[in-house]
Coordinates of C-alpha atoms in Angstrom, one line a residue:
M1 CA 125.7 101.9 68.0
G2 CA 129.4 102.3 68.9
Q3 CA 129.8 105.6 67.2
V4 CA 126.8 106.9 68.9
Y5 CA 128.1 105.8 72.3
D6 CA 131.6 107.3 71.6
W7 CA 129.9 110.7 70.6
C8 CA 127.8 110.7 73.7
E9 CA 131.0 109.5 75.9
E10 CA 133.0 112.3 74.4
R11 CA 130.6 115.1 75.3
L12 CA 128.8 113.7 78.6
E13 CA 131.6 111.5 80.1
I14 CA 129.1 108.6 80.5
Q15 CA 131.5 106.2 81.6
S16 CA 132.8 108.2 84.6
I17 CA 129.2 108.9 85.8
S18 CA 128.5 105.3 85.6
D19 CA 131.8 104.5 87.6
D20 CA 130.9 106.9 90.2
I21 CA 127.3 105.4 90.7
L22 CA 128.6 101.7 90.7
S23 CA 131.4 102.6 92.9
K24 CA 129.3 103.8 95.8
Y25 CA 129.9 101.5 98.9
V26 CA 126.8 99.8 100.4
P27 CA 127.0 99.2 103.9
A28 CA 126.9 95.5 105.4
H29 CA 124.2 95.9 107.6
V30 CA 121.7 96.9 104.5
N31 CA 119.0 94.3 104.1
I32 CA 115.5 94.2 102.7
F33 CA 113.8 96.7 105.2
Y34 CA 116.2 99.3 103.3
C35 CA 114.4 98.8 100.2
F36 CA 111.0 100.5 101.1
G37 CA 112.2 104.0 99.8
G38 CA 113.2 102.5 96.5
I39 CA 109.5 100.7 96.5
V40 CA 108.0 104.1 97.3
F41 CA 110.0 105.8 94.3
T42 CA 109.1 102.9 92.0
S43 CA 105.4 103.3 92.9
F44 CA 105.6 106.9 92.2
L45 CA 107.1 106.3 88.5
V46 CA 104.4 103.8 88.0
Q47 CA 101.7 106.5 89.2
V48 CA 103.0 109.1 86.7
A49 CA 103.0 106.8 83.9
S50 CA 99.5 105.2 84.5
G51 CA 98.4 108.8 85.5
F52 CA 99.7 110.2 82.4
A53 CA 97.4 107.6 80.3
L54 CA 94.6 108.5 82.4
T55 CA 94.8 112.2 81.6
I56 CA 94.4 111.4 77.8
Y57 CA 90.6 110.5 78.4
Y58 CA 89.8 112.0 81.5
R59 CA 87.6 115.1 81.4
P60 CA 87.9 117.6 84.6
T61 CA 84.6 119.1 84.3
V62 CA 81.6 118.4 86.9
V63 CA 79.4 117.3 84.1
E64 CA 81.5 115.0 82.4
A65 CA 84.4 113.6 85.0
F66 CA 82.3 110.8 86.3
G67 CA 81.0 109.9 82.6
S68 CA 84.7 109.9 81.4
V69 CA 85.8 107.5 84.2
Q70 CA 83.1 105.3 83.8
A71 CA 83.8 105.0 79.8
L72 CA 87.5 104.5 80.6
I73 CA 86.8 101.5 82.7
Y74 CA 83.9 99.9 80.8
S75 CA 84.5 101.0 77.0
L76 CA 88.0 101.8 76.6
N77 CA 90.3 98.8 75.6
Q78 CA 92.4 97.9 78.8
G79 CA 91.2 101.2 80.5
W80 CA 90.1 99.4 83.5
L81 CA 93.8 97.8 83.8
V82 CA 95.3 101.2 83.5
R83 CA 93.1 102.6 86.2
S84 CA 93.6 99.6 88.6
I85 CA 97.3 100.0 88.2
H86 CA 97.1 103.8 89.0
R87 CA 94.7 102.9 92.1
W88 CA 96.5 100.0 93.5
S89 CA 100.1 101.6 92.9
S90 CA 99.1 104.4 95.0
A91 CA 98.0 102.2 98.1
V92 CA 101.5 100.5 97.5
M93 CA 103.1 103.8 97.6
V94 CA 101.5 104.9 100.9
T95 CA 101.7 101.6 102.5
T96 CA 105.7 101.3 101.8
L97 CA 106.0 105.1 102.8
I98 CA 104.7 104.4 106.1
L99 CA 107.1 101.2 106.6
H100 CA 109.9 103.5 105.1
I101 CA 109.4 106.2 107.8
F102 CA 109.3 103.7 110.7
R103 CA 112.5 102.2 109.5
V104 CA 114.3 105.4 109.1
Y105 CA 113.0 106.4 112.6
L106 CA 114.1 103.4 114.2
T107 CA 117.5 103.5 112.8
G108 CA 117.9 107.1 113.6
G109 CA 118.1 108.2 110.1
F110 CA 116.8 111.7 111.3
K111 CA 119.8 112.4 113.4
K112 CA 122.8 114.6 112.7
P113 CA 123.9 114.9 109.9
R114 CA 120.9 113.8 108.0
E115 CA 118.6 116.1 109.4
L116 CA 117.9 117.7 106.2
I117 CA 117.3 114.1 104.5
W118 CA 114.6 113.8 107.1
V119 CA 112.9 117.0 106.4
S120 CA 113.0 116.5 102.5
G121 CA 111.4 113.0 103.4
V122 CA 108.6 114.6 105.5
L123 CA 107.7 117.0 102.7
L124 CA 107.5 113.9 100.4
A125 CA 105.3 112.2 102.8
L126 CA 102.9 115.4 102.8
A127 CA 103.0 115.4 99.0
T128 CA 102.0 111.9 99.0
V129 CA 99.1 112.6 101.2
S130 CA 98.2 115.5 99.1
F131 CA 98.3 113.4 96.1
G132 CA 95.7 110.9 97.6
V133 CA 93.3 114.0 98.8
T134 CA 93.2 115.6 95.3
G135 CA 93.1 112.2 93.4
Y136 CA 90.3 111.0 95.5
S137 CA 87.9 113.8 94.3
L138 CA 88.7 113.6 90.5
P139 CA 86.1 111.0 89.7
W140 CA 83.6 113.5 90.9
D141 CA 81.3 110.8 92.1
Q142 CA 79.3 110.9 95.4
V143 CA 82.4 109.9 97.7
G144 CA 84.7 112.0 95.7
Y145 CA 82.4 115.0 95.9
W146 CA 81.7 114.8 99.7
A147 CA 85.3 114.1 100.4
C148 CA 86.4 117.1 98.6
K149 CA 83.7 119.2 100.4
I150 CA 85.0 117.9 103.7
V151 CA 88.8 118.4 103.0
T152 CA 88.3 122.0 101.8
A153 CA 86.5 122.8 104.9
L154 CA 88.9 121.9 107.4
P155 CA 90.9 125.3 106.9
E156 CA 88.2 126.9 108.5
A157 CA 89.5 125.6 112.0
F158 CA 92.2 128.1 111.6
D159 CA 89.7 131.1 112.3
D160 CA 90.3 130.1 115.8
L161 CA 93.8 131.0 115.7
I162 CA 93.7 134.0 113.1
P163 CA 90.1 135.3 112.6
G164 CA 89.4 135.2 108.9
I165 CA 92.3 133.3 107.7
G166 CA 90.4 130.0 107.6
K167 CA 87.7 131.5 105.4
I168 CA 90.3 132.8 102.9
L169 CA 92.1 129.4 102.6
V170 CA 88.6 127.6 102.0
I171 CA 87.7 130.2 99.1
G172 CA 91.3 129.5 97.8
L173 CA 90.9 125.9 97.5
R174 CA 87.5 125.9 96.4
G175 CA 87.5 128.9 93.9
G176 CA 84.5 130.1 95.9
L177 CA 82.3 129.7 98.8
S178 CA 81.0 126.1 97.4
V179 CA 82.4 123.3 95.8
G180 CA 82.3 123.3 92.0
Q181 CA 83.7 123.5 88.7
L182 CA 86.5 125.7 89.8
T183 CA 87.3 123.4 93.0
L184 CA 87.7 120.7 90.6
T185 CA 89.8 122.4 88.1
R186 CA 92.2 123.4 90.8
F187 CA 92.3 119.8 92.5
Y188 CA 93.0 118.4 88.8
S189 CA 96.0 120.9 88.2
I190 CA 97.6 120.3 91.6
H191 CA 97.1 116.6 91.2
T192 CA 98.7 116.5 87.5
F193 CA 101.1 119.2 87.7
V194 CA 101.9 121.0 90.7
L195 CA 102.4 117.9 93.0
P196 CA 104.4 115.7 90.3
V197 CA 106.9 118.8 89.7
A198 CA 107.3 119.7 93.4
T199 CA 107.7 115.8 93.9
L200 CA 110.4 115.5 91.4
V201 CA 112.4 118.6 92.8
I202 CA 112.2 117.3 96.5
V203 CA 113.1 113.6 95.3
L204 CA 116.2 115.1 93.4
I205 CA 117.2 116.9 96.5
H206 CA 116.6 113.9 98.8
F207 CA 118.5 111.4 96.8
T208 CA 121.5 114.0 96.4
M209 CA 121.7 114.4 100.1
L210 CA 121.4 110.7 100.7
R211 CA 124.2 109.8 98.4
K212 CA 126.3 112.5 100.2
Q213 CA 125.6 111.6 103.6
G214 CA 125.1 107.6 103.1
I215 CA 122.5 105.3 104.5
S216 CA 121.8 105.5 108.1
G217 CA 123.2 102.6 110.6
P218 CA 121.6 99.4 111.8
L219 CA 119.1 99.3 114.7

């Protein structure tokens, strides 16, 4: 193992990276309320791991989606546990995200020079909501179907601002005038590929700026 470490150290300078991370000063006012952001990120990682496991058995078709979820829960060994972890970690993620936003706002984390940290955080919050909206419909049960139908109809309100734009957005989301297979395919792709990739990129930017500017002050 020592030879492997020496080989990596010579090329990657692991020790200097580690020293830089561990030498970062943590302000004295930081307490448990500053941990909400870390809990959100941890919940996201749990979501990624459990979600990947679910994609192995989930079938994104209007005919088989509900049946595949039922089989995963009742027939697959420990399938119910994986789905429960995915479901409840999403609840933890949303709850701690709300608490994190309140903490950042109350401590002035959105003020100069941390405006971009706040903006990236808002984008992450929108991504989290989008995860919930798209994931809620994937089982394609009655609740998921009608939730999808209602959510995809919301952009029609933009017709009051720019005539025709709302209908274009609705068709883009649904893949047609009505909710169907193309809608489920879009939601599945957004939920399992587009949002995770976008979230990881924004998280990297968020953490980089946070490390550069530091944690906001106390109340």
